[in-house]
Amino acid sequence: MEMEGRIRAKFEESIKSELDDSPPSIDSVSLARALIMNPSTSEATANLVFQTLSPFLKSTHDSLYLRHTLCCLSDIAVNFSSLSRRVFELVRSFSLNCSENSPRILAQALSVLVLISESVEDLLCELNELNESLFLSIGFQHCVAVRHWLLLNAERLPIRPHLLLTTFLGFSKDPYPYVRKAALDGQVHLCKSIVVEDRTIIKGCYFRSAELLNDMEDSVRSAAVRAVAQWGQLFVTCNHNNNTKHLSDALFILLCSMVRDMAIGVRIEAFDALGQINDVSEDILLQTLSKKVLPINKGKKYPKPCSMNQELEVALVAGAFVHGLEDEFNEVRTSACRTMNKLTSVSAVFSKESLSFLMDMVNDDSMVVRLKVLETMHYMATSNHLNMQETHIHMFLFMLVDTSPLIRTSARNVFRAIRLREKALFKLSMDALLENLELYPQDEADVFSVLFDFGRHHGNFALKVIEDVSDEIEPSCEGKLNFDSRRVAAFLVLAISVPLSHQQKICNIQPRLFSYAVTLLGRISHALRDTMDQHTLLRYLSHCSQSAIISAEEFCFEIKEKMTLSTHIGSQTNSDNELTNAATCMSRLLFGKMERTWQLVKYGYTREVLKMLGNWEEEVAGVKYETSVSTFILLYLRMMKLLAKVMVHFVSPCNLGHKLGELSILLGNLNTSLLDIRHKFIGYTKEEELHILELICLSHTLSISRIETYDCSTLKKLYAVVSQMESLQNTNFVIELRNLLSEIGESSSIPVPTPLQKVIDIFSFKTTSCSNFLLSGHLKHIKAEINTCDNEFENPSIFIAGLPVGVTLRISLFNVPSKSRIWIQMKLGMDFPQFVFLDLELFEGCDEFRKFMFTTPFFKTPKVDKFAIKVSIGMECLSEIRSLRRHGGPRCDLVCLCEEVELFFSQPAKVL
Amino acid sequence: MTISSLVLGAGQEVGKSCVVVSINGKRIMFDCGMHMGHLDHRRYPDFSLISKSGDFDSALTCIIITHFHLDHIGALPYFTEVCGYNGPIYMTYPTKALAPLMLEDYRKVMVERRGEEEQFSSDHILECMKKVTVVDLKQTIYVDDALQIRAYYAGHVIGAAMFYAKVGDSTMVYTGDYNMTPDRHLGAAQIDRLQLDLVITESTYATTVRDSKHAREREFLKAVHKCVASGGKVLIPTLALGRAQELCMLLDDYWERMDIKVPIYFSAGLTIQANMYYKMLINWTNQKVKDTYASRNAFDFKNVCSFDRSIINAPGPCVLFATPGMLIGGFSLEVFKQWAPDELNLVTLPGYCPVETIGHSLMSGKPTKIVLDDKKQIDVRCQIHQLSFSAHTDSKGIMDLMKFLAPKHVILVHGEKPKMTSLKAKIESELNIQCFDPANNTTVTIPSTNYAVVDQSPTFVKSSTTPNFKFLLSPDKSHLVVSDLRVAEGILVSENNSKTKVVHQDELLAMVGENKHGIQFAYCCPVSIRNEESTKKMVDNCYWIRCLYSSLLSELPEENVRDCGENITVESVCVSVCMKEKCDYRIGISCSGAKILHFCCSWFMPDEIVATKVISVLKNLVIGFE
C-alpha cells in the first residue's frame, strides 16, 4: 500500500516536472506500467494513470511514446476490467483518427482493441465497424513485420471470410517468405472453417499454392503442400464433370513430386498430405511402389495446375513410397507408413504389393517405424488385405522373438486378426509363437490368448497340428503328464479353440484333451479373461470333454454370443452401430435372466441377487465404449438393486436389522431411479415403455402400502400412471391394478396393505412384457455437460456480497428434444435452489447436439468472503403430475442430466 | 564472364577424378585422384596442362578434396610433394583423418606386395597432410578476398562433401561422389537451394534405377541368421572403411533385437583403427546414429568381440569381417581357404568384384573348386551370398539433385561414356538444362552470371515495398490469378556519366524531361441511313449518338460502352459524328444513292481489338427512323 502510494507520488511528480505540451517521458510511462502491473494496485490509481496518459494519445505523434502508452493501456484493460471499456473507446478513436501514424502503432492499437474485445463480448460488434478498413490499410503499408502479424492474427479479427480469403491469396505473392507462409497457412485454416463455393477462387488458390511448391524457402514449401492438399481436394469435389478422377490423380502426382524434397519438413508434409487423398487410380498408386516407370503409365500426362503449358508426368510418382520408406529420418518413414496404411484401403492390389515393402521395414533401425509397420499390418489383417506369403513370413516371424516386449505384443496382435491360406505358413507361425513362449515366459497369457484366436480362425490347420503333436500331449509311458511344460499348455489352448472355429461344425478333437485343459484352468482362464470368464470356460471344457462327438453348435451359441459381445466391444475398428448391437446382445442376455432374478427377490434371496446384479453391473461398466444402451442397462441394474433392497422389507418384515426410515429413503431412491430411466431416454418401443410404467406402478404400490411411506400424492401418481398404461395397452397387470385401485377408492382406509401381496404376485417379469424386452437399439440417452470456463477453487470468480454475480457456463446438450423444458439449478448449501429456464430455441444446434455459452446471474450471494454453488442441469418430466408449485421454478419433477459442478466465488481483495 | 572447366581426370571414365575450374580469375582444382586401373603415366592426371612451367602455386588458387577414396585423393601427395604444389588444400575433418590411412595402405600394397617403385613415401603423405586446411559442413571459408567455398553433406562415405564455390557473382557446385539415399550409418546428401551457374556432378550410375535396399538387407540378414543358427561360420570379406561399418551396424542391431549371442569379429589392422575414427566422427553420420549417440555410440558395436587368430579353427558359429574385399589375398583369403570346404559356412561378398578375382569367380556360378596355383586348390562347399550395395546415387538421384539445384549448366564426370550420353540427353530434354560430358584433358567454357549494382529511386523503393496486388481472371476465365505489380515494375535508366538507376514508370517522363506521346489511330466510318426522311428532319448529333449507343450496347454486351453526350467511348475508342465534308480519315468515296452519315473513330494502340469490334458494328449498321 505504502509502495503504491510512493510510486504514485513519484509518477505524478514526474508528470508535473515535464513540459505541458510534450508527452510524458518514457520513465514516467514505465512508472505507470509498474503501478498497473502490480495486482494490489487500487482502481483509483489505475484510473489516475489512465486519466493522465490518455490526453497525450491524441496530441502526440512520438512513436516511441505511443508504443509504450499503448502497452500500458492494454495492461490497464487487462488488469482492471472496469476500465477496459474506456480504454477501448480511447484506443478506438485514436486508431480512427490517426491514420498518419506508422503502421506499427496502428497495428499495436488494433491488437489492444482485439485483446479487449475478446474478453468483453459486446465490444466485438463495435470493433467490426472499423476493423476491415483498418486491417486493409495497415496490411497494405510497407512494414513487413506488421503485415506478418496481421496475417497471423487475421482470424482473431472479425473480418468477412471472403475478404480475408482474397487478402490471403493476394499476400501469397509477397516477396517476403514469412508473409507468404502466413498467407498460405491462413488460407488453409480459413478453408477449414468456412464453406467456399466460388470455383474461381478455389481454383485460383489451388493454382497459386501449386506454384509455391517451387518456392525457395522450405517453410513456404511446407505450407504450400498443406494448401495444395486442401484446395486440391476442394477443387476436385467442386468439379462436377466426369473428369474428377483425372483431377484427383493430378493432385496426387503433384503431391508426390514433393516427397523427394531436400527439406525433411516438406517431405513429412507431403506424405501426410498424400494420406488425405482417397481417390486415386490404381495404376498411379502402384507406380508409387516402383522407381521404374511401369509400362502402363508410360507417356501418361496430366495437366499441371499452375501453368497451362506444362504437364505432370507420371514419372514424378515413381517410387514415392520406396523413397519415403528408405528416408534417413524416421519421422518421414513413419509418415510414409501411415499414409501407406491409409491408401491400402483404396486399392487391394496396392495393399498386396505394398506388403513386401512393409515386410522389409520390420528391419528398420527405428523402433517407432517398426511399431508403425506392425500397426499397418494389423490394420491390413483386420480389413482382410493381408495376404502373407512364405517369402515374407520369415522376417515377420522374427518379430515374435524380438527383445522388445512392445514389438512382440504388436506382432502378436497381427496374428490375432490374420487369416493364413496355407498350412505350411500356419505351422511356421505356430513354431514362432511357441518359440516366443519359450524365450519369453512372461508373454504366456498373451500368447495363449493369441493362440486361442489363431485356432478359432484356422480350425482345420489347428486340428492337423494337434493331430501331429498328439503324442507330445499324451502322458508319457510312466503316466506322467507334461502339462507344466509351456509347449503342451500352448497346444492344449490351441486344441480347445478348435470347436469354436467356424470351419469346424463337428469337433474332432479328442475329448480327453479338454479334461487335460481343465487342469490348467487357472492359467488358461487368466489368458482368456477378455474372452470368457473362468466359470464359462469350465462349463465349456467339461461339456466338450463329456461327449465324444460334440455337436458344438447349440452349446457354443452361448459362448459365442458372449465372445462376440466382448470381442466386438474390445476391437476399436467397430462402428457405433456395431457397438450398439453388441450392447443390445448383452441386454438380451441380461433380460433373459431377469425373470429368475425376480423370483429370487420374491423368495428373499436378496444377498445373492445383489451380488449377482453387482457382478453384472461391473461387467457392463467395464465396457470401454459407452453407448446409450449400455447406460440404460447400468441404470436398470441399479434400479433392480434398489428394488431388491426394498423388497426385503416386504418379504421378511420381521427382520430387525432394518433401520428406521430406511425404507422411505430406499423407496425415494427407487422412485428417482425410475424417473431417470423413464425420462432420460428417448426412443422406447411401446413394450419397453409399458414395462417401465409397470415398474413405476409397483414402486408406487409398495410405497402406499406402508404407513411410514404413505403419501397421498403417491396415490394420485399411481392413478395417473395406470391411466397412462391403459392408453397404451390393456395388459392383465393393468386390469388387475385398476380393479385394486377401485377397491382402495371404496375402502379408503389408509394405508392399504391388503392389495399389496396381490400386486406383487401379479407383477412378474414374465406376465409383463419383459420377455419381449429386446431393446430395439434406437435408444438415445439424454444428457448434458457443463464446463465452468476456468472457474476453479484456485481461480474463483469475483463477487460483491449482496449483489448478483454472473455465472458463465459452457453447456453441451445431447439428444435433448427441442420441446423439453430445461432448467439450470444453482444450489448454495442447503438453501432452496435458484432455477433458470433455458429456452432451447435461443441456441443453435440440433436436437442431437447443442453447445453454447450461457451467462446467468446468481442472486442470493451470501455475506461471506468466499462461497461455492453447485450447478446442475435438469429436465422437467412433463408427463408426471405437477407436484411442485414453486414460484418461477419448474412445475414438475426434475431429472438431473449431468453431474453437479461446483463454482467458486470470492470477494475482491479489500482496499484499505 | 565465363567459367571454364578443364577436365584432367574422370572425363568419360571412372577413376582419377580431377577438374580444374577457372572462375573470374580464380583457379580451383577439385579432387586429385589416381586411376587404379593403370600403372603407367595414365595413373595420374596430366598436371602439365595446368601450368607448363610447373609453377603450380601461382596457377592454382586452391585444391579441394571431396572424400578420401583413392580415385579422389590418390595423386595428392604426388602433386604436392613431387610436383611441388604448396598452395592451400581444403578437405573435411574425416577426410583428413582417414585419407592418410588409405594412402599409406595403398603405398604399402604397391611397394611391399607388388614390389613397385614408390611414387611417394610415408613422409610425403605426412608432409602433404600438413598443408591441409580442414572445413566443417556449411562453414563458409574465404580462401582469399574473392573466392569463398562451402562444404555440404554428400553421403557416400564418411566425410564426403559437395563443394560450393563462389567468385564474384559466379557460382558453382562440385558434387564429388554422393548418395541420395541414406544407409545404416550415413545420411543422404543434403544441400541448400542455391542459384548456380554450373554443377559438376558424378554420373557413375547414369542409367541405373536402383530398387530399395531393404530387400537386399533382409536377404542378407536372413542368410546370415540361418547360417549361424545352424552352427556355421560367416565370412564377410570387405573394404576396411564404409561398407564394413555399415554391415556391422546392420548385424549388431539385428543381433541386439533377436538376442543372438554369436560373436562378430573384425580382422585386425585397418578396420579397428577405422572404427575408432568412426566413433569420433559421429557428427558425419545419419540421424539415427546421432540421435542415439547420447545413450550409446552406434560404432561401439556390442556384439563385436576382440579378434584372435585361434577363432579361425575354433568350433561354433561366428561372423568375421576380414580385409581385403573381393578375396584378392591377405587375411580374407586365408580364412576363406579354411572355411570354404564346410557346407555349413557362408561367404558374403558385398559390392562389386572385378574379373579375375576369387570373389568374381564365386559370384559367377557356383564353382566347386577354386584353383589357386598349380599346387593348391580349394574345395568350395560353403554357401555364397552376394550383396550388391552401392554408395553412389542412381540416375533418379542425379536427376532429383539437378532438378533441385536447377543450375544453368551441368557437366557430367565420373561415369562411362555411353551412359553419360544418355543421361546428358535426359537432363537436356527433361530439365531443360544445358549439359556437357567432356573427355579427359578437354576444357568446357560456359557463360556465368554477373550482377550489376544499380541505384534506385525513392519512388521505386516505396512502390516495391508496398503491396499492390491485383486480381485478374485467367485467360480461360476459370480462375482468379493474383499478380503483385510492385515486384515487376521498374525501368532501368542508364545515363552517361552517372550510375545506372532503376526508376518507377511514373518518374520516367519527368526524368527525361519529355511529354508522353501516344500513337492514336483514327478511322472515319460511313454508316447508312435508313430513309431520306430522317435527314430532312432536323435531328442533332446527339440523336445519332444515342442511336449508336443503344446498338453498341446490344452488340457488344461484354465491353464497357459509355455515352458521353457528344461522343461514345469504349475503353480508349472514341466515336463521334463527323460533320466535315472532307475528313482525313475517310477511306474511299462514299457510295451514292443511300444517304450516308460519318462517324469518326479514334483509339490508342492497346485497344485495337475493341476498335475493330466497334467498327465492324458500325459498318453493318443502318440507322434512322423506321
CSV table of N, CA, C and O in Angstrom, one decimal, chain B residues 540-586:
chain,number,residue,atom,x,y,z
B,540,ASP,N,-30.3,16.5,-84.3
B,540,ASP,CA,-29.0,16.9,-84.0
B,540,ASP,C,-28.1,15.7,-83.8
B,540,ASP,O,-28.5,14.5,-83.8
B,541,ASN,N,-26.8,15.9,-83.6
B,541,ASN,CA,-25.8,14.9,-83.5
B,541,ASN,C,-26.2,13.9,-82.3
B,541,ASN,O,-25.9,12.7,-82.4
B,542,CYS,N,-26.7,14.6,-81.3
B,542,CYS,CA,-26.9,13.8,-80.0
B,542,CYS,C,-27.9,12.6,-80.3
B,542,CYS,O,-27.8,11.6,-79.8
B,543,TYR,N,-28.8,12.9,-81.2
B,543,TYR,CA,-29.7,11.8,-81.6
B,543,TYR,C,-29.0,10.6,-82.2
B,543,TYR,O,-29.2,9.5,-81.8
B,544,TRP,N,-28.1,10.9,-83.1
B,544,TRP,CA,-27.3,9.8,-83.7
B,544,TRP,C,-26.5,9.1,-82.7
B,544,TRP,O,-26.4,7.9,-82.8
B,545,ILE,N,-25.9,9.9,-81.9
B,545,ILE,CA,-25.1,9.3,-80.8
B,545,ILE,C,-25.9,8.3,-80.0
B,545,ILE,O,-25.5,7.2,-79.7
B,546,ARG,N,-27.1,8.8,-79.6
B,546,ARG,CA,-28.0,7.9,-78.8
B,546,ARG,C,-28.3,6.6,-79.5
B,546,ARG,O,-28.3,5.5,-79.0
B,547,CYS,N,-28.6,6.8,-80.8
B,547,CYS,CA,-29.0,5.6,-81.7
B,547,CYS,C,-27.8,4.6,-81.6
B,547,CYS,O,-28.0,3.4,-81.4
B,548,LEU,N,-26.6,5.2,-81.9
B,548,LEU,CA,-25.4,4.3,-82.0
B,548,LEU,C,-25.2,3.7,-80.6
B,548,LEU,O,-24.8,2.5,-80.6
B,549,TYR,N,-25.4,4.5,-79.6
B,549,TYR,CA,-25.1,3.9,-78.2
B,549,TYR,C,-26.0,2.7,-77.9
B,549,TYR,O,-25.5,1.7,-77.5
B,550,SER,N,-27.3,2.8,-78.3
B,550,SER,CA,-28.1,1.7,-78.0
B,550,SER,C,-27.7,0.4,-78.8
B,550,SER,O,-27.7,-0.7,-78.3
B,551,SER,N,-27.3,0.7,-80.1
B,551,SER,CA,-26.9,-0.5,-80.8
B,551,SER,C,-25.6,-1.1,-80.4
B,551,SER,O,-25.4,-2.3,-80.3
B,552,LEU,N,-24.7,-0.2,-80.0
B,552,LEU,CA,-23.4,-0.7,-79.5
B,552,LEU,C,-23.6,-1.5,-78.2
B,552,LEU,O,-23.0,-2.6,-78.0
B,553,LEU,N,-24.5,-1.0,-77.3
B,553,LEU,CA,-24.8,-1.7,-76.1
B,553,LEU,C,-25.3,-3.1,-76.3
B,553,LEU,O,-24.9,-4.1,-75.7
B,554,SER,N,-26.2,-3.2,-77.3
B,554,SER,CA,-26.7,-4.6,-77.6
B,554,SER,C,-25.7,-5.5,-78.3
B,554,SER,O,-25.7,-6.7,-78.1
B,555,GLU,N,-24.9,-4.8,-79.2
B,555,GLU,CA,-24.0,-5.7,-79.9
B,555,GLU,C,-22.8,-6.1,-79.1
B,555,GLU,O,-22.2,-7.2,-79.3
B,556,LEU,N,-22.3,-5.2,-78.3
B,556,LEU,CA,-21.1,-5.5,-77.5
B,556,LEU,C,-21.4,-5.5,-76.0
B,556,LEU,O,-21.0,-4.6,-75.3
B,557,PRO,N,-22.1,-6.5,-75.6
B,557,PRO,CA,-22.5,-6.5,-74.1
B,557,PRO,C,-21.3,-6.7,-73.2
B,557,PRO,O,-21.4,-6.2,-72.1
B,558,GLU,N,-20.2,-7.3,-73.7
B,558,GLU,CA,-19.1,-7.5,-72.8
B,558,GLU,C,-18.2,-6.3,-72.6
B,558,GLU,O,-17.4,-6.3,-71.7
B,559,GLU,N,-18.4,-5.3,-73.5
B,559,GLU,CA,-17.5,-4.2,-73.4
B,559,GLU,C,-18.1,-3.1,-72.5
B,559,GLU,O,-19.3,-3.0,-72.3
B,560,ASN,N,-17.2,-2.2,-72.1
B,560,ASN,CA,-17.6,-1.1,-71.3
B,560,ASN,C,-18.0,0.2,-72.1
B,560,ASN,O,-17.2,1.0,-72.3
B,561,VAL,N,-19.2,0.1,-72.7
B,561,VAL,CA,-19.6,1.2,-73.6
B,561,VAL,C,-20.2,2.4,-72.8
B,561,VAL,O,-21.0,2.2,-71.9
B,562,ARG,N,-19.7,3.6,-73.0
B,562,ARG,CA,-20.2,4.7,-72.2
B,562,ARG,C,-20.6,5.9,-73.2
B,562,ARG,O,-20.0,6.2,-74.1
B,563,ASP,N,-21.8,6.4,-72.8
B,563,ASP,CA,-22.3,7.5,-73.6
B,563,ASP,C,-21.9,8.9,-73.0
B,563,ASP,O,-22.2,9.1,-71.8
B,564,CYS,N,-21.1,9.7,-73.7
B,564,CYS,CA,-20.6,10.9,-73.1
B,564,CYS,C,-21.3,12.1,-73.7
B,564,CYS,O,-20.7,13.2,-73.9
B,565,GLY,N,-22.5,11.9,-74.2
B,565,GLY,CA,-23.2,13.1,-74.8
B,565,GLY,C,-22.8,13.3,-76.2
B,565,GLY,O,-23.4,12.8,-77.2
B,566,GLU,N,-21.6,14.0,-76.4
B,566,GLU,CA,-21.2,14.3,-77.8
B,566,GLU,C,-20.5,13.1,-78.5
B,566,GLU,O,-20.4,13.0,-79.7
B,567,ASN,N,-20.0,12.2,-77.7
B,567,ASN,CA,-19.4,11.0,-78.2
B,567,ASN,C,-19.6,9.8,-77.4
B,567,ASN,O,-20.1,9.9,-76.3
B,568,ILE,N,-19.1,8.7,-77.9
B,568,ILE,CA,-19.3,7.4,-77.2
B,568,ILE,C,-17.8,6.9,-77.0
B,568,ILE,O,-17.0,6.9,-77.9
B,569,THR,N,-17.6,6.4,-75.8
B,569,THR,CA,-16.3,5.8,-75.6
B,569,THR,C,-16.4,4.3,-75.2
B,569,THR,O,-17.3,3.9,-74.5
B,570,VAL,N,-15.5,3.5,-75.7
B,570,VAL,CA,-15.3,2.1,-75.3
B,570,VAL,C,-13.8,2.0,-75.1
B,570,VAL,O,-13.1,2.0,-76.0
B,571,GLU,N,-13.5,1.8,-73.8
B,571,GLU,CA,-12.1,1.9,-73.4
B,571,GLU,C,-11.5,3.2,-74.0
B,571,GLU,O,-12.0,4.3,-73.7
B,572,SER,N,-10.4,3.1,-74.8
B,572,SER,CA,-9.9,4.4,-75.4
B,572,SER,C,-10.5,4.7,-76.8
B,572,SER,O,-10.1,5.7,-77.4
B,573,VAL,N,-11.4,3.9,-77.2
B,573,VAL,CA,-12.0,4.1,-78.5
B,573,VAL,C,-13.1,5.2,-78.3
B,573,VAL,O,-13.9,5.2,-77.4
B,574,CYS,N,-12.9,6.3,-79.2
B,574,CYS,CA,-13.9,7.4,-79.0
B,574,CYS,C,-14.6,7.5,-80.4
B,574,CYS,O,-14.0,7.6,-81.4
B,575,VAL,N,-15.9,7.5,-80.4
B,575,VAL,CA,-16.7,7.6,-81.6
B,575,VAL,C,-17.5,8.9,-81.6
B,575,VAL,O,-18.2,9.2,-80.6
B,576,SER,N,-17.4,9.7,-82.6
B,576,SER,CA,-18.3,10.9,-82.6
B,576,SER,C,-18.7,11.2,-84.1
B,576,SER,O,-18.2,10.6,-85.0
B,577,VAL,N,-19.8,12.0,-84.2
B,577,VAL,CA,-20.3,12.2,-85.6
B,577,VAL,C,-19.3,13.2,-86.3
B,577,VAL,O,-18.9,14.1,-85.7
B,578,CYS,N,-19.0,12.8,-87.5
B,578,CYS,CA,-18.1,13.6,-88.3
B,578,CYS,C,-18.9,14.5,-89.3
B,578,CYS,O,-19.6,14.0,-90.2
B,579,MET,N,-18.8,15.8,-89.1
B,579,MET,CA,-19.6,16.7,-89.9
B,579,MET,C,-18.8,17.3,-91.1
B,579,MET,O,-19.3,18.0,-91.9
B,580,LYS,N,-17.5,16.9,-91.1
B,580,LYS,CA,-16.6,17.5,-92.1
B,580,LYS,C,-17.0,17.0,-93.5
B,580,LYS,O,-17.4,15.9,-93.6
B,581,GLU,N,-16.8,17.9,-94.4
B,581,GLU,CA,-17.1,17.5,-95.8
B,581,GLU,C,-16.0,16.5,-96.2
B,581,GLU,O,-16.2,15.4,-96.8
B,582,LYS,N,-14.8,16.9,-95.9
B,582,LYS,CA,-13.7,16.0,-96.2
B,582,LYS,C,-12.9,15.7,-95.0
B,582,LYS,O,-12.2,16.6,-94.4
B,583,CYS,N,-13.0,14.5,-94.6
B,583,CYS,CA,-12.2,14.1,-93.4
B,583,CYS,C,-11.0,13.3,-93.8
B,583,CYS,O,-11.0,12.5,-94.7
B,584,ASP,N,-9.9,13.6,-93.1
B,584,ASP,CA,-8.6,12.9,-93.5
B,584,ASP,C,-8.7,11.4,-93.3
B,584,ASP,O,-7.9,10.7,-93.8
B,585,TYR,N,-9.5,11.0,-92.4
B,585,TYR,CA,-9.5,9.6,-92.0
B,585,TYR,C,-10.5,8.8,-92.8
B,585,TYR,O,-10.9,7.7,-92.5
B,586,ARG,N,-11.1,9.4,-93.8
B,586,ARG,CA,-12.1,8.7,-94.6
B,586,ARG,C,-11.4,8.0,-95.7
B,586,ARG,O,-10.5,8.5,-96.3
